[in-house]
Short mmCIF file of C-alpha atoms and ligand atoms in Angstrom, two decimals:
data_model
loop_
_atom_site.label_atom_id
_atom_site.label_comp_id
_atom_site.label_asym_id
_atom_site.label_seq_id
_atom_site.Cartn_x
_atom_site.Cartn_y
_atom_site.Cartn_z
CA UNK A 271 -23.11 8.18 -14.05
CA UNK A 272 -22.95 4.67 -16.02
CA UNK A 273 -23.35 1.26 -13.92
CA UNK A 274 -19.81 0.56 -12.99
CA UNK A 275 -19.09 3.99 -11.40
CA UNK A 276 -22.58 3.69 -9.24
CA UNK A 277 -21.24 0.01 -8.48
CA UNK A 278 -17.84 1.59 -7.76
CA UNK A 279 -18.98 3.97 -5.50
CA UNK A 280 -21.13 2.17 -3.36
CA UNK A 281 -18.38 -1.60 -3.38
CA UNK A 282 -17.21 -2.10 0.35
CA UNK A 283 -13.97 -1.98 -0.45
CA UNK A 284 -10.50 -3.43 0.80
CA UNK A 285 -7.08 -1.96 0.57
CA UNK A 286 -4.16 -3.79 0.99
CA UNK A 287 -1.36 -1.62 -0.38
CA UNK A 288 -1.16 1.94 0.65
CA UNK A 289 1.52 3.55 2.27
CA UNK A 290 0.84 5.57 5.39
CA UNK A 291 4.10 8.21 4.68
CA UNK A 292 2.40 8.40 0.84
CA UNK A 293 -1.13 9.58 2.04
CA UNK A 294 0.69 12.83 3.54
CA UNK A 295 -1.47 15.30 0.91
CA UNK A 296 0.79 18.57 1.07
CA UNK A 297 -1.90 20.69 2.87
CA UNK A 298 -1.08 18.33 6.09
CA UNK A 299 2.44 18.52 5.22
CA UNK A 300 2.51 21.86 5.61
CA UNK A 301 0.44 22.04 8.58
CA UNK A 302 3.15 19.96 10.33
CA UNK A 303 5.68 21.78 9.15
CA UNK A 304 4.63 24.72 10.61
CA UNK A 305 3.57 22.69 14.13
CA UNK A 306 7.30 21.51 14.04
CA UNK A 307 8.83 24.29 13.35
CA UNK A 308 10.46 22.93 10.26
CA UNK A 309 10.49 24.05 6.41
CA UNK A 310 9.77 22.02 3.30
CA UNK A 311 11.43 22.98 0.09
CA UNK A 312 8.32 24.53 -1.54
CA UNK A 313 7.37 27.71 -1.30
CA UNK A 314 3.06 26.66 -1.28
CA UNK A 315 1.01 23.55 -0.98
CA UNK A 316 0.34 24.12 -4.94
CA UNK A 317 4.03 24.39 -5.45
CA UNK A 318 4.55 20.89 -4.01
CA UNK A 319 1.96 19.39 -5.71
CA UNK A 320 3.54 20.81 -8.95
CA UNK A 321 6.14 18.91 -8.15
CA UNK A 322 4.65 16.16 -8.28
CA UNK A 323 5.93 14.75 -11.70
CA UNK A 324 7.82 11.95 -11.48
CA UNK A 325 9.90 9.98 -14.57
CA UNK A 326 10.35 6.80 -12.90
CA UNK A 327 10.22 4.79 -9.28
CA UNK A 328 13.48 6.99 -7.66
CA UNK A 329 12.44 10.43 -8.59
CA UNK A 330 9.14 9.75 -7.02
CA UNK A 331 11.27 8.32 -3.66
CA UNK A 332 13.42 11.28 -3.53
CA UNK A 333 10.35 13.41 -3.02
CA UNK A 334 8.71 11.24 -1.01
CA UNK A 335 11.41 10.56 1.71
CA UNK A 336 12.10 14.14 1.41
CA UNK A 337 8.47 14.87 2.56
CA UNK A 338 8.82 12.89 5.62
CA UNK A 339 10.96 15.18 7.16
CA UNK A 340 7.83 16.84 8.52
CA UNK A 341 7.03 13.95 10.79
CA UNK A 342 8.32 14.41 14.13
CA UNK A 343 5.30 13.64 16.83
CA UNK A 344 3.94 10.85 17.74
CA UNK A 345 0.55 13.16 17.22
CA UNK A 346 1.69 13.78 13.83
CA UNK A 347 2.04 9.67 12.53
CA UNK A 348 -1.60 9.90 14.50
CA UNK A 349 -3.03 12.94 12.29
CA UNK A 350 -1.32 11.07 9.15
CA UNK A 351 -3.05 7.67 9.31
CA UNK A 352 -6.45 9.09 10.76
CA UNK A 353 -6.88 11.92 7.67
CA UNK A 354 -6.04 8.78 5.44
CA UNK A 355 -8.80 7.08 7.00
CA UNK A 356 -11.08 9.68 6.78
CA UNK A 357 -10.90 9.80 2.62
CA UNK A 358 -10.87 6.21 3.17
CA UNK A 359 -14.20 6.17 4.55
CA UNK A 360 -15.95 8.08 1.93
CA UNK A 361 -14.44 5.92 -0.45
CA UNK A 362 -15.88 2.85 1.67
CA UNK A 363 -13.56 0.89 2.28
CA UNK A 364 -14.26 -1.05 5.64
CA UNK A 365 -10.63 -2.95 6.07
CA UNK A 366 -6.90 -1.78 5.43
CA UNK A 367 -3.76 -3.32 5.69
CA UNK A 368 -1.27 -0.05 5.54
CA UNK A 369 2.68 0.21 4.99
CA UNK A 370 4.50 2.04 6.92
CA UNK A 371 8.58 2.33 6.62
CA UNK A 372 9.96 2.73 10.50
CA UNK A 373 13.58 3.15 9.43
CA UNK A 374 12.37 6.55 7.58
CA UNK A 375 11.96 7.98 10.56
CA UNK A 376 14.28 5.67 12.73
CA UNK A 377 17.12 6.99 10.60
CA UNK A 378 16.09 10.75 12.25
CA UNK A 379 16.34 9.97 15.74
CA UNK A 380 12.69 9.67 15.59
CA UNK A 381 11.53 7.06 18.27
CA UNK A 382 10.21 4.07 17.00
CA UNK A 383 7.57 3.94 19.89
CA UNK A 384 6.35 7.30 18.49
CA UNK A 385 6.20 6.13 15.60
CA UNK A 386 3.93 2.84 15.69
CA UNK A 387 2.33 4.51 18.82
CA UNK A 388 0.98 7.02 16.64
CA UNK A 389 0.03 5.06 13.70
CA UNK A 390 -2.02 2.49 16.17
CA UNK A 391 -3.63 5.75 17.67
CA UNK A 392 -4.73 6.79 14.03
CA UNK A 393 -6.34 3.27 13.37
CA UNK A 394 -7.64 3.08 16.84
CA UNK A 395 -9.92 6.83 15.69
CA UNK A 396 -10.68 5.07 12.97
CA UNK A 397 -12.31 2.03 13.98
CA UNK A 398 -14.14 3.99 16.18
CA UNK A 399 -15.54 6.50 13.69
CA UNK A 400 -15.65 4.77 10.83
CA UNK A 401 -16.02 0.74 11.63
CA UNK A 402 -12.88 0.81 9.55
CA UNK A 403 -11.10 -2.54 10.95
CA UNK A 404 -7.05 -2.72 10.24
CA UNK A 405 -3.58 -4.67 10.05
CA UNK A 406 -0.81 -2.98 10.15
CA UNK A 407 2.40 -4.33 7.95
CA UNK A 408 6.11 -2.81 8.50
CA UNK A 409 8.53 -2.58 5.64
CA UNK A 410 11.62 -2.61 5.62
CA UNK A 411 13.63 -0.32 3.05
CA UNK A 412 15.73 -2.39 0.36
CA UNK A 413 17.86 0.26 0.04
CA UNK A 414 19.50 -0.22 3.57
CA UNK A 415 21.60 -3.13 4.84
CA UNK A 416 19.78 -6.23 5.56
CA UNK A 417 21.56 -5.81 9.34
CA UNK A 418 19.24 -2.38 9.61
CA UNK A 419 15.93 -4.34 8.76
CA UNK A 420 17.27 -6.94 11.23
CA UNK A 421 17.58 -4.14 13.98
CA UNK A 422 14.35 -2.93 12.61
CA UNK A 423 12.61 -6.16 13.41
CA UNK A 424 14.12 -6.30 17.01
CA UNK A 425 13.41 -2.60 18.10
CA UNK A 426 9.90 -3.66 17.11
CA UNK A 427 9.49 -6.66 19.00
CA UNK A 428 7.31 -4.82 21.73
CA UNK A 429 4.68 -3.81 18.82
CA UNK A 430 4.56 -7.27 17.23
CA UNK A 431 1.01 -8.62 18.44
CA UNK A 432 0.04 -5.37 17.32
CA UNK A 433 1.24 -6.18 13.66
CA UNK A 434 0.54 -8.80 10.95
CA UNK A 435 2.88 -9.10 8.67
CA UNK A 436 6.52 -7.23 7.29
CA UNK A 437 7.05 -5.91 3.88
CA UNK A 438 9.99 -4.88 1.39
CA UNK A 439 9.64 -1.67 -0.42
CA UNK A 440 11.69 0.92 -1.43
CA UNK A 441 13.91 0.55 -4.83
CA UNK A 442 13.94 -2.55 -6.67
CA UNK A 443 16.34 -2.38 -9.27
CA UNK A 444 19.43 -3.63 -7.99
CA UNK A 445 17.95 -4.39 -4.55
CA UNK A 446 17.39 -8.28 -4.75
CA UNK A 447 15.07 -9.69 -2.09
CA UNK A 448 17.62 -13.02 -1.55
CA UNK A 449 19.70 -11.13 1.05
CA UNK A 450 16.50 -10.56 3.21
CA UNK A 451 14.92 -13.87 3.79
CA UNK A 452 16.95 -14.55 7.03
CA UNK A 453 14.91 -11.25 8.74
CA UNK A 454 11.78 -12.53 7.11
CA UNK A 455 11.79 -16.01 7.88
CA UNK A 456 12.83 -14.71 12.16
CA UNK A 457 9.71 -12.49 11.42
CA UNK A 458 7.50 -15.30 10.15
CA UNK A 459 9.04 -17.31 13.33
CA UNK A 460 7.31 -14.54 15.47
CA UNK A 461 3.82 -14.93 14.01
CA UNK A 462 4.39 -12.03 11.29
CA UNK A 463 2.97 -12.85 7.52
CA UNK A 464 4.97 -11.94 4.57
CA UNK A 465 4.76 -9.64 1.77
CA UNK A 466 7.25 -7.49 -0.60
CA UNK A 467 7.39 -5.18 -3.14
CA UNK A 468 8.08 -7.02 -6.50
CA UNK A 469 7.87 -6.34 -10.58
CA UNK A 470 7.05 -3.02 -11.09
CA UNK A 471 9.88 -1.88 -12.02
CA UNK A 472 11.82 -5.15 -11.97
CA UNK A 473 11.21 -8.17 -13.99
CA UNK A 474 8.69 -10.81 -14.01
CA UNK A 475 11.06 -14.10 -12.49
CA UNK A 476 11.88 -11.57 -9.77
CA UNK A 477 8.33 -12.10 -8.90
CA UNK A 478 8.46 -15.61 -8.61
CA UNK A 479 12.44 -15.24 -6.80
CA UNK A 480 10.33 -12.89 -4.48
CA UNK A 481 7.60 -15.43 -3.16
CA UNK A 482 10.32 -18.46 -3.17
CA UNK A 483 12.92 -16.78 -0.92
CA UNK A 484 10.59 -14.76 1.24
CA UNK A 485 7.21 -17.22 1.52
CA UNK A 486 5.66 -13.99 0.70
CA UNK A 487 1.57 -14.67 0.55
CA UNK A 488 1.41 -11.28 -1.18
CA UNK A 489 3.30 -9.69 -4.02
CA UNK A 490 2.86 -5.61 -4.16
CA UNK A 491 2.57 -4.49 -7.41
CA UNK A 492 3.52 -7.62 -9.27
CA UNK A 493 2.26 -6.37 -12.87
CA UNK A 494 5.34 -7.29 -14.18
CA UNK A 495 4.77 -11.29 -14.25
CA UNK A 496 2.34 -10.48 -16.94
CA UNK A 497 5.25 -10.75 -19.02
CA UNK A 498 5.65 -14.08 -18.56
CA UNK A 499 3.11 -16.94 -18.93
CA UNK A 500 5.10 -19.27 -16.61
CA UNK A 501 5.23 -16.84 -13.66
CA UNK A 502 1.68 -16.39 -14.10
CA UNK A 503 0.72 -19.66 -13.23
CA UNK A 504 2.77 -20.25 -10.45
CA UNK A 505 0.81 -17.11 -9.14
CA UNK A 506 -2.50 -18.27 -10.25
CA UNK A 507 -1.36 -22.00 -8.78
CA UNK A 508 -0.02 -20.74 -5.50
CA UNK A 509 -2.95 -18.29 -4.77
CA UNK A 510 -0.51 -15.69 -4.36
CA UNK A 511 -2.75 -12.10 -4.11
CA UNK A 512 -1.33 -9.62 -6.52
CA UNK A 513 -1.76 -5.52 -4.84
CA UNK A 514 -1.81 -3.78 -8.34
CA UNK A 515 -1.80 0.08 -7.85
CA UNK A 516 -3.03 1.20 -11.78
CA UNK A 517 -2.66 5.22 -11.43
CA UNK A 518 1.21 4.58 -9.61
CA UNK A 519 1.77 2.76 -12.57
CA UNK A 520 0.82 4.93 -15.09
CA UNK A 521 2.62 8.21 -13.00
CA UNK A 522 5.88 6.40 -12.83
CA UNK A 523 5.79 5.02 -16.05
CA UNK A 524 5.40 1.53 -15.41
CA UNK A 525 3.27 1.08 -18.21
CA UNK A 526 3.04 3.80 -20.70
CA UNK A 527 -0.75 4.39 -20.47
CA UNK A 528 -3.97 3.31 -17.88
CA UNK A 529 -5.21 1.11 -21.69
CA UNK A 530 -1.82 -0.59 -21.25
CA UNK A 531 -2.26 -2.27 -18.06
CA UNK A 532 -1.53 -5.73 -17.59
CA UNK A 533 -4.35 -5.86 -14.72
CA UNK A 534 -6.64 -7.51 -17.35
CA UNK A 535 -4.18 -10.04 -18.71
CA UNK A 536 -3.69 -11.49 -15.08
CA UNK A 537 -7.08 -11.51 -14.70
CA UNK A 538 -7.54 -13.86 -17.38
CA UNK A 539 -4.61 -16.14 -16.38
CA UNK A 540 -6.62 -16.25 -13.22
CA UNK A 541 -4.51 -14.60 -10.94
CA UNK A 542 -5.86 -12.67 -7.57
CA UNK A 543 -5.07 -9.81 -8.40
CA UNK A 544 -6.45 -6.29 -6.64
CA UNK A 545 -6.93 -2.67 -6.81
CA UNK A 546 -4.81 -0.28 -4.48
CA UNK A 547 -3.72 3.12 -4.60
CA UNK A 548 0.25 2.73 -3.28
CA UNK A 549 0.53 6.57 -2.61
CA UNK A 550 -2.44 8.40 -3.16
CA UNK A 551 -1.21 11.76 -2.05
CA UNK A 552 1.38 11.75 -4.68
CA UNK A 553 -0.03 10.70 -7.44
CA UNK A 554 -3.56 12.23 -7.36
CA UNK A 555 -6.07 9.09 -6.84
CA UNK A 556 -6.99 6.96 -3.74
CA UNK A 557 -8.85 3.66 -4.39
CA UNK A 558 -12.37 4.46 -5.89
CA UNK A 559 -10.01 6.81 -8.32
CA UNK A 560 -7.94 3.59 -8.90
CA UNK A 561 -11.02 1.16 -9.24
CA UNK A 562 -12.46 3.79 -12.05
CA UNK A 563 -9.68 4.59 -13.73
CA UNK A 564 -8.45 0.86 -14.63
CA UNK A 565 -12.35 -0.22 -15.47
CA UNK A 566 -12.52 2.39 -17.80
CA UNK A 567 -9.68 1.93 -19.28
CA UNK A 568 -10.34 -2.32 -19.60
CA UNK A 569 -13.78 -2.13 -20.14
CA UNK A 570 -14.25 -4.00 -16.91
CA UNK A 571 -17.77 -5.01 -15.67
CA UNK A 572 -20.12 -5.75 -12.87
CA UNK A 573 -18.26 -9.52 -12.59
CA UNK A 574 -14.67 -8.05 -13.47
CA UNK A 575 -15.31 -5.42 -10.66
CA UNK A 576 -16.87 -8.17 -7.61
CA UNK A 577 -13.81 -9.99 -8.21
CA UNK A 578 -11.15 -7.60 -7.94
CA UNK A 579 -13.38 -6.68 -4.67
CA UNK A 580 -13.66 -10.54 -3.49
CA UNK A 581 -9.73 -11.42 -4.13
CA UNK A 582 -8.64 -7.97 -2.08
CA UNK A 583 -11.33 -10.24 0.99
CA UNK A 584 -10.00 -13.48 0.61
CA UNK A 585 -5.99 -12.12 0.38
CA UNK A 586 -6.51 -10.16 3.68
CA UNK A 587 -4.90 -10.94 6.89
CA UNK A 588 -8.60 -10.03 8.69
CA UNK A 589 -10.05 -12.66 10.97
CA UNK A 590 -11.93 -15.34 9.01
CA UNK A 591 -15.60 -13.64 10.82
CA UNK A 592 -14.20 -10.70 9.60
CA UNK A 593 -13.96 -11.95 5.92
CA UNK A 594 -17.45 -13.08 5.65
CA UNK A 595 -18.72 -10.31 7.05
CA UNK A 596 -16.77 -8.43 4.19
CA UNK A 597 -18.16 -10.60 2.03
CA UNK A 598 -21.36 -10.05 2.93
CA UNK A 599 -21.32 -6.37 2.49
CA UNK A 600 -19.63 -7.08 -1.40
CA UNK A 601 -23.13 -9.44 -2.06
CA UNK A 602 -25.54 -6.78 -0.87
CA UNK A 603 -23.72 -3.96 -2.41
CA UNK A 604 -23.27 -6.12 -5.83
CA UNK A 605 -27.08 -7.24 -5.23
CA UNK A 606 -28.05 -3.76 -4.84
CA UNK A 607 -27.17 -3.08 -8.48
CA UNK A 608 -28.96 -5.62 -10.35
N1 HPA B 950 7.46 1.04 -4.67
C1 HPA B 950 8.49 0.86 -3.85
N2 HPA B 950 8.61 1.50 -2.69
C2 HPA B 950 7.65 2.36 -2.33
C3 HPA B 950 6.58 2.60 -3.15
C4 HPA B 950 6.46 1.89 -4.37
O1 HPA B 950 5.51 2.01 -5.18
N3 HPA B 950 5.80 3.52 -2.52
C5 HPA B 950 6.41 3.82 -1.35
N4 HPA B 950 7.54 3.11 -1.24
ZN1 ZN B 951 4.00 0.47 -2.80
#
């Protein structure tokens, strides 16, 4: 193996966009299925991974909400986040920040108390066997009234020392992020940080629209502002972290090829960007995958690689002990390989 797959491998790593519902890998999905008593429209786990192949951002949601229909328990949101944890681990990563999208599962009578129950059970098994510390951020879906995020945000409330910041996902086209900064800035009044979906599929001044309206400190995805120099420098200016997810792009045609990435070009405008895998389950890579896959494709090296790894530190939400000891880890690991 060359020197950047070796450095790959062995890089603490931190992930800071990853959705819980899109780490459900279809042998789990069936498992549940079965548990619940419930069937999935595929006949076998290799069936549903056939399907798989998406064209674009919706086709990939349809399948993806669809999927969720296995997740009833609060035991099942636990088994979710802790087998995501567990690739997690032997990828190294040591901190996470995962999505999760309540009003999925609100919207089928699921308990929302089940729901974040779970998911805090699942990190709780996995600070405990892996050292793997956590924040966890709800979304709300862009798709749905802004009223429905609002309720979203208030059945929550009990949770909210338990969470550090709300997101925006869902579809983006046509789904402008003006009509949500009420709920956002009443969820930045109750502590919460700020972070939303933004140019993948939409375009780049949505980016900046995006971080203006919702104070967002984050901007998922974000490749998009490549397209324009202006946008990039209010990024680079702000120090607004970019969560760049390189396979999702390239399996729902976001860019036409892993070469084509914009990753690089942000780099150079000096933008924070990092390395995430969105929905690993779905679209076949979690975030050592991700970290290979865009520094072969960009030639990256040792330097390109410990700075995607630093900005993904220094854009957490962990404690500030927390980030140097991340840090730390990074040095000895990037040490290790000179
Ligand atoms: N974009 C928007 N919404 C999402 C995504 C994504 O990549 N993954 C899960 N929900
Ligand atoms: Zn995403």
């Amino acid at each position: 193996m060359d020197g950047i797959g070796r450095l790959i491998d062995r890089l603490p790593k931190v992930e800071l966009h990853v959705h819980l519902e899109g780490t459900l890998e279809p042998e789990l999905a069936f498992r549940l299925a079965d548990r619940n008593g419930l069937a999935l429209p595929f006949a076998s786990v290799e069936k549903m991974r056939a399907a798989f192949d998406f064209e674009d951002l919706q086709s990939f949601l349809d399948v993806y909400y669809a999927a969720c229909s296995v997740l009833v328990t609060r035991a099942d949101f636990r088994d979710l986040t802790r087998d995501y944890l567990a690739r997690a681990n032997a990828d190294r990563v040591r901190h996470v920040e995962p999505f999760f999208d309540p009003q999925t599962h609100t919207t089928r009578g699921i308990p929302i108390d089940d729901v974040i129950g779970g998911i805090l059970d699942g990190l709780a098994d996995g600070e405990r066997e892996f050292g793997i510390t956590s924040g966890l951020i709800l979304s709300f879906l862009r798709h749905l009234p802004v009223e429905a995020a609002d309720a979203t945000l208030t059945a929550a409330e009990p949770w909210l020392d338990r969470i550090v910041a709300v997101g925006l996902d869902s579809t983006e086209v046509g789904y402008p992020p003006e009509p949500f900064a009420p709920v956002f800035a009443r969820a930045r009044s109750l502590g919460l940080r700020a972070v939303a979906h933004a140019g993948e599929e939409g375009e780049a001044a949505l980016v900046a629209r995006t971080v203006d309206c919702l104070r967002a400190s984050r901007i998922d995805h974000g490749v998009r502002a490549a397209d324009d120099p202006a946008v990039m420098r209010l990024l680079a200016e702000s120090g607004v972290t970019l969560t760049a997810c390189p396979i999702s792009n390239v399996r729902l045609r976001v860019v036409p090829t892993m070469e084509r990435s914009t990753i690089g070009t942000l780099m150079r405008a000096g933008v924070a960007v990092t390395v995430n895998s969105d929905d690993p389950a779905y679209f076949g890579g979690y975030i050592g995958d991700n970290y290979r896959a865009i520094a072969a494709a960009l030639d990256l090296g040792v330097d390109d690689v410990r700075q995607l790894a630093v900005n993904a530190i220094n854009g957490s939400f962990a404690t500030a002990e927390r980030k140097r000891e991340l840090m730390a880890e990074l040095e000895a690991a990037v040490a290790g390989m000179a």
